[in-house]
Coordinates of C-alpha atoms and ligand atoms in Angstrom, one line a residue:
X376 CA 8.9 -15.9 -1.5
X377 CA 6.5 -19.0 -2.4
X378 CA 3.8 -19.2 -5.3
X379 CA 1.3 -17.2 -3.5
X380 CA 3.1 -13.8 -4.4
X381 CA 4.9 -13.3 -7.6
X382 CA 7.8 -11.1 -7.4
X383 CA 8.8 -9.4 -10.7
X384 CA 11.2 -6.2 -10.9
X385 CA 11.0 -4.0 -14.1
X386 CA 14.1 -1.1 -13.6
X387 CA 13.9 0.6 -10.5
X388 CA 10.7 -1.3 -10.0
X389 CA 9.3 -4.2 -7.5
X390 CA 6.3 -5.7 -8.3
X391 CA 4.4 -8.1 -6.0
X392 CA 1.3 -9.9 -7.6
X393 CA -0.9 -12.0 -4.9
X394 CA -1.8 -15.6 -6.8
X395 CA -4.7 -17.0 -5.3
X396 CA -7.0 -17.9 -8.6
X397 CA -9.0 -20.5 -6.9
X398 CA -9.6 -18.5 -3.7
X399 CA -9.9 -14.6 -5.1
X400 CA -6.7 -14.0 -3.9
X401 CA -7.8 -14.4 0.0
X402 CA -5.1 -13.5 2.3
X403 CA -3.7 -16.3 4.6
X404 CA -0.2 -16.9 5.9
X405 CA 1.4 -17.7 2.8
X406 CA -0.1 -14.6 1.0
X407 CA 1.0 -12.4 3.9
X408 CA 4.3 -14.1 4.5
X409 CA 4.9 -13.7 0.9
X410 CA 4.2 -10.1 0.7
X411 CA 6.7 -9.4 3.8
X412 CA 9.4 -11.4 2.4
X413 CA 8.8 -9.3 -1.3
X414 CA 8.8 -6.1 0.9
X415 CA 12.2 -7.5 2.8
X416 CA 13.7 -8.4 -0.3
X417 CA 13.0 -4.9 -1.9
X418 CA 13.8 -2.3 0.7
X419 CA 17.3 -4.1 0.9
X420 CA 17.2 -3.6 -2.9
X421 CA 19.0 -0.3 -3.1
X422 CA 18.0 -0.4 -6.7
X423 CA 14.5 -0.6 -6.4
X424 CA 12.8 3.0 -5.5
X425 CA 8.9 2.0 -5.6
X426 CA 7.0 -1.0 -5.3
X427 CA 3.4 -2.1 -6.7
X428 CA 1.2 -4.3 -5.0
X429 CA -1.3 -6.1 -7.2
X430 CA -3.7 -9.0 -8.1
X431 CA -5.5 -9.9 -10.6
X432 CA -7.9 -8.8 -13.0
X433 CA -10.9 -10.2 -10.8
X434 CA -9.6 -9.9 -7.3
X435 CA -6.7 -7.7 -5.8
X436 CA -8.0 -9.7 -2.8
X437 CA -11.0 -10.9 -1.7
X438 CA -10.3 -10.5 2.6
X439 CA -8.6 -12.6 5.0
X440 CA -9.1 -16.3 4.3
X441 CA -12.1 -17.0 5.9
X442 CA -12.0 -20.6 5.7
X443 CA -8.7 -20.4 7.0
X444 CA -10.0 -18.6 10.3
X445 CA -13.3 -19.9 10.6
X446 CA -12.1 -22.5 13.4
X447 CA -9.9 -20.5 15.0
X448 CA -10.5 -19.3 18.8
X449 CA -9.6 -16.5 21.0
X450 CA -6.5 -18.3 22.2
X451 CA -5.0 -18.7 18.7
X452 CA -5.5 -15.4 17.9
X453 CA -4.0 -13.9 20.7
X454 CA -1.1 -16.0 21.0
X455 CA 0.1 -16.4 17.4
X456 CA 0.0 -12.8 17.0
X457 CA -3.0 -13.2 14.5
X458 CA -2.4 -9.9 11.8
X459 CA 0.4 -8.3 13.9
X460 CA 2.8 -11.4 12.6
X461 CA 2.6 -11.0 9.0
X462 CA 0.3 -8.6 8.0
X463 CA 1.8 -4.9 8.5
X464 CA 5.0 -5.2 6.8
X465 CA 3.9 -2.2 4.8
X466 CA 3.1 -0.2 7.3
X467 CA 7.2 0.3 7.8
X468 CA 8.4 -0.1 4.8
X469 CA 10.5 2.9 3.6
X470 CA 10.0 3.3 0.1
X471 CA 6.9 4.6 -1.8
X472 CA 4.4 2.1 -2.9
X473 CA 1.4 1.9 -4.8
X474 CA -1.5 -0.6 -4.7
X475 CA -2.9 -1.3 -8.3
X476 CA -6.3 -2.6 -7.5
X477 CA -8.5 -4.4 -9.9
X478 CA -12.0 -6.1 -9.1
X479 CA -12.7 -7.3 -5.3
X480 CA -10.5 -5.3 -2.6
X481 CA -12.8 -6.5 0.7
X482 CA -12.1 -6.3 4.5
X483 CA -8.6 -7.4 4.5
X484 CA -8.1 -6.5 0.6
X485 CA -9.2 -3.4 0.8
X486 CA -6.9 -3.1 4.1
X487 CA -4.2 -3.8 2.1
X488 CA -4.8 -1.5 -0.1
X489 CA -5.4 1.3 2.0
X490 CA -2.0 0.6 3.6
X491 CA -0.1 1.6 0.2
X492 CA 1.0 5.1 0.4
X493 CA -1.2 5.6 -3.4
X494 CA -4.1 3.4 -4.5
X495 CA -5.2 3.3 -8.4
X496 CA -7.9 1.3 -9.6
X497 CA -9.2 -0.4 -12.3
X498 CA -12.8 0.7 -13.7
X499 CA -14.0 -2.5 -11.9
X500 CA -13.0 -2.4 -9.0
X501 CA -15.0 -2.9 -6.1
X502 CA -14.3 -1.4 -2.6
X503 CA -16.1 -2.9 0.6
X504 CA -15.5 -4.0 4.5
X505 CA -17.9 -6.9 4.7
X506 CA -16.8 -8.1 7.8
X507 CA -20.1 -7.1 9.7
X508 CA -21.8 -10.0 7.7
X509 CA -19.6 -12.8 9.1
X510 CA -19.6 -11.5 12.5
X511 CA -16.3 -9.5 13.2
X512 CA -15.0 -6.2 12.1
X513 CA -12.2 -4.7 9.7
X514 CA -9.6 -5.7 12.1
X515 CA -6.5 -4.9 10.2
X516 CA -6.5 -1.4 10.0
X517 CA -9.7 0.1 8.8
X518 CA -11.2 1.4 11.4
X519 CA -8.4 3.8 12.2
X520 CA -7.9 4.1 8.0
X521 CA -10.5 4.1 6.4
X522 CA -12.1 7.4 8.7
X523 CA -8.8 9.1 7.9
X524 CA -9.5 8.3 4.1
X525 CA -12.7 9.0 3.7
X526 CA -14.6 11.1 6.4
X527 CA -16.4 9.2 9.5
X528 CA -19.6 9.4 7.9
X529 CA -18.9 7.4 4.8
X530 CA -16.8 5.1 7.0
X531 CA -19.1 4.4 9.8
X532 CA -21.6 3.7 6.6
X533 CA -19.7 1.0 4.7
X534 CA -18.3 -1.1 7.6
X535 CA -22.0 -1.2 9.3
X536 CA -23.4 -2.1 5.7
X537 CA -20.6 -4.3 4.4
X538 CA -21.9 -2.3 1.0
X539 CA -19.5 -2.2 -2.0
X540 CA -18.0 0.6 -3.3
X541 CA -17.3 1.4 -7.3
X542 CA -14.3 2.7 -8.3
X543 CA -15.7 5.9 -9.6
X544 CA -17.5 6.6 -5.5
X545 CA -13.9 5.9 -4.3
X546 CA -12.2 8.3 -6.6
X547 CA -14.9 10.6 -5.4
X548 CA -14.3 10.2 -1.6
X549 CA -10.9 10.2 -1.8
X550 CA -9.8 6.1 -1.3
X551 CA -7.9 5.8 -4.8
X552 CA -6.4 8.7 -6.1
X553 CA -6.6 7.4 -9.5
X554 CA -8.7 5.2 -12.3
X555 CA -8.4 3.4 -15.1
X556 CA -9.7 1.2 -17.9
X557 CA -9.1 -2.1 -16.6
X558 CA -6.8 -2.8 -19.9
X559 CA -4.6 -0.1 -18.9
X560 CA -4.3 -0.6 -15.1
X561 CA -0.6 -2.1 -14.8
X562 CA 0.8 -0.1 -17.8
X563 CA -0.2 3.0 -16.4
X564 CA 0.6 2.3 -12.9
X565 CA 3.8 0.9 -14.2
X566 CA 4.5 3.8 -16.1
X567 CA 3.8 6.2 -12.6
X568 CA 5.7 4.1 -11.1
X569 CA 9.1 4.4 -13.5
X570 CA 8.8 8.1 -13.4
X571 CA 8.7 7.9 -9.6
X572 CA 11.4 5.9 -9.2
X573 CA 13.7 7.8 -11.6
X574 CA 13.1 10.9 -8.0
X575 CA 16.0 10.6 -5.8
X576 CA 15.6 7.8 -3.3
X577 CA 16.4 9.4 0.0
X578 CA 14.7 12.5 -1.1
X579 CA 11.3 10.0 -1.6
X580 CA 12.1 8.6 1.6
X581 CA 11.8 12.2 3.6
X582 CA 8.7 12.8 1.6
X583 CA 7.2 9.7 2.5
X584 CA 8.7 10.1 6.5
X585 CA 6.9 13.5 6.5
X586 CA 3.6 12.4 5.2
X587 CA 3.1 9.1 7.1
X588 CA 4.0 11.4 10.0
X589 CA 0.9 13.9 9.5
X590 CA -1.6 10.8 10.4
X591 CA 0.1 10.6 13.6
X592 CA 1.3 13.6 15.0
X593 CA -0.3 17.5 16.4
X594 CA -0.1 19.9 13.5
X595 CA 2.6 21.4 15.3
X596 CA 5.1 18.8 15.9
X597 CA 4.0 17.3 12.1
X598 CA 5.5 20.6 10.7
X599 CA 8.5 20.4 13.3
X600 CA 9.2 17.1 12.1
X601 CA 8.8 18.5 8.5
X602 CA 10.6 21.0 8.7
X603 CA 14.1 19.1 10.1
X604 CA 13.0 16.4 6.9
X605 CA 13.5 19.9 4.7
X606 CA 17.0 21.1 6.5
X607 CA 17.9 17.2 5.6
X608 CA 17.4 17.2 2.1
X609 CA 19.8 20.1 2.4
X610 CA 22.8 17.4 3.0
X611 CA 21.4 15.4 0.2
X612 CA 23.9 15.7 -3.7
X613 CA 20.7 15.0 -5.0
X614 CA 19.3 18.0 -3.9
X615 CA 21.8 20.2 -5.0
X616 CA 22.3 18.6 -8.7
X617 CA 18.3 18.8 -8.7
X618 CA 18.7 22.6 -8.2
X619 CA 21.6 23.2 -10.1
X620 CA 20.0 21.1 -13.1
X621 CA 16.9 23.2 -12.9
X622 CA 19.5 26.4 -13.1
X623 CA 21.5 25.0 -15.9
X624 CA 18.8 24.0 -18.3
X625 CA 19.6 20.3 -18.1
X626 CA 18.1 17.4 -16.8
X627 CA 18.7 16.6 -13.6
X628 CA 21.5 13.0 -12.6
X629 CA 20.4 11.8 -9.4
X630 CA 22.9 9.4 -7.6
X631 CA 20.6 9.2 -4.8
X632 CA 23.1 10.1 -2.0
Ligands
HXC844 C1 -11.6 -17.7 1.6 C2 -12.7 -17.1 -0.3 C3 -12.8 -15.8 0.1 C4 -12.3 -15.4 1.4 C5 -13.7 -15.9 -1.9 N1 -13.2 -17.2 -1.6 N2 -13.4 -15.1 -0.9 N3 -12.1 -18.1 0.4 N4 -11.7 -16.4 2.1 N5 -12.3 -14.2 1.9 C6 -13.3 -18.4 -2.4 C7 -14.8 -18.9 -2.4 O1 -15.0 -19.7 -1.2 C8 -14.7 -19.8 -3.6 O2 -14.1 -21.0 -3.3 C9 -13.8 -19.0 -4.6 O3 -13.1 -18.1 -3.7 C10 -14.6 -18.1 -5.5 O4 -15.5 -17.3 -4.8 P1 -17.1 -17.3 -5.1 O5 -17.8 -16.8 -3.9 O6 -17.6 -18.6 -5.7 O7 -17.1 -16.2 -6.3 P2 -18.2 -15.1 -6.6 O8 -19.6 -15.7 -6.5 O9 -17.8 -14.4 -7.9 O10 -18.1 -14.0 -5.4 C11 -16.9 -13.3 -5.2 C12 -16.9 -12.5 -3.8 C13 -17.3 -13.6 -2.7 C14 -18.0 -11.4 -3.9 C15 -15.6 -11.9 -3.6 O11 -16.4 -14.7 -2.8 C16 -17.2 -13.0 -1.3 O12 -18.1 -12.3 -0.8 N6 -16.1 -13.4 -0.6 C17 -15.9 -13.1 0.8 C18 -15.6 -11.7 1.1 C19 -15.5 -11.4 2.5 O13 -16.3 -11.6 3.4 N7 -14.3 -10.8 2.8 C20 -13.9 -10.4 4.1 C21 -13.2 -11.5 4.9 S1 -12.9 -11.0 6.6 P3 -14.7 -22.4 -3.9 O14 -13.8 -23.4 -3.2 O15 -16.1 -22.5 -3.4 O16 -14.5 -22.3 -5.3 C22 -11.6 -10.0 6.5 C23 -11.1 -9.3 7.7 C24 -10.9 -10.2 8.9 O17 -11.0 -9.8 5.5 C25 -10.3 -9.4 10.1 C26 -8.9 -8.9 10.0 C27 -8.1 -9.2 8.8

């Protein structure tokens, strides 16, 4: 971890803060490398069951540093790995996460973002892949994301526009799934997050297997793979003391084997 990323754990939850005041949060290596050493850290947690990614009231995160990679050529790019090094730790982490976005998410912020398996906004947020105006394009993820997310109309719009996006157009078209007074953004998201993680682990785990799986598979092999997630839960104590507590009137205890 360094002082880029704050890493805070409330119960079953891990909470990652990017901490970039003067810069609005941009993401360069210490950012990124701080975010996939959080992520390390908590899926070898075994008791933390969901992890928040935030920033802060201004910025979740204004892009990739641009003054960062404003001198860099094709070579460095391409042989440092630019983005694959550091930036897609999310993208296999196990465990479900939510990105609690308040004020800027751009190009790489917004990539971020949409990498979280839920997004919930602040009433001020603002959405937008800008990267058209300084020459390149939304180069970690978005273009393969953002379509999925939103529809390719809407999509094809905002990254040849760079516009911004309110939070109330990307509750609309399907980005966030959720808003919020800005006051309220962490408590409540906090609060989701508790009642997430009090779910049986493994049994979030399959879920989230399954779903990540419908953005990359055929139909049919998505419901094959579905289905041997659902004969799996089968093996789980959690799923049988989930049923039986549902029988037996009680609240269910899971142990999350
Ligand atoms: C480096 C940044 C930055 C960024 C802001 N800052 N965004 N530094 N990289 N992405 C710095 C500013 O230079 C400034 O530093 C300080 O943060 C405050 O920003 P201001 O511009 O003065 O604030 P404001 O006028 O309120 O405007 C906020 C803003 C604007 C709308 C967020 O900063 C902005 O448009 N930022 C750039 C957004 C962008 O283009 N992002 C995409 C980057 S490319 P000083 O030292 O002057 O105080 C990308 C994808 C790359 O993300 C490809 C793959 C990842």
């Amino acid at each position: 971890m360094n002082n880029a990323v704050l890493k805070e754990i409330q119960g079953r939850t891990g909470i990652l803060t990017i901490n970039r005041p003067d810069a609005m949060n941009a993401l360069n290596d210490e950012v990124m490398n701080g975010l996939t050493a959080g992520l390390d850290e908590f899926e070898n947690n075994e008791s933390i069951h969901c992890v928040i990614i935030s920033g802060s009231e201004k910025a979740f995160a204004a892009g990739a540093d641009i003054a960062a990679m404003r001198n860099y050529e094709y070579i460095d790019v391409y042989r440092d790995n630019f983005i694959s090094r550091n930036w897609e730790r999310l993208k296999t982490f196990r465990k479900p996460t939510i990105a609690a976005v308040a004020g800027y998410a751009l190009g790489g912020g917004c990539e971020v973002a949409m990498m979280c398996d839920m997004v919930f906004a602040a009433d001020n947020a603002k959405f937008s892949l800008p990267e058209i105006k300084i020459g390149t394009l939304p180069g970690a993820g978005a273009t393969q994301r953002l379509p999925r997310a939103v529809g390719k109309a809407l999509a094809m719009d905002l990254c040849f526009t760079g516009r911004m996006l309110s939070a109330s157009e990307a509750l609309q078209f399907g980005l966030v799934s959720r808003v919020y007074p800005k006051a309220d953004l962490m408590a409540e998201t906090l609060a989701q997050a508790r009642d997430i993680a009090a779910y049986s682990l493994p049994a979030l785990m399959m879920m989230k297997e399954s779903l990540s799986r419908s953005f990359e598979t055929p139909l049919n092999e998505g419901l094959a793979f579905e289905r041997k997630m659902l004969y799996a839960t089968f093996a789980l104590e959690d799923r049988k003391e989930g049923m039986n507590a549902f029988i037996e009137k009680r609240p269910a205890s899971f142990r999350n084997r």
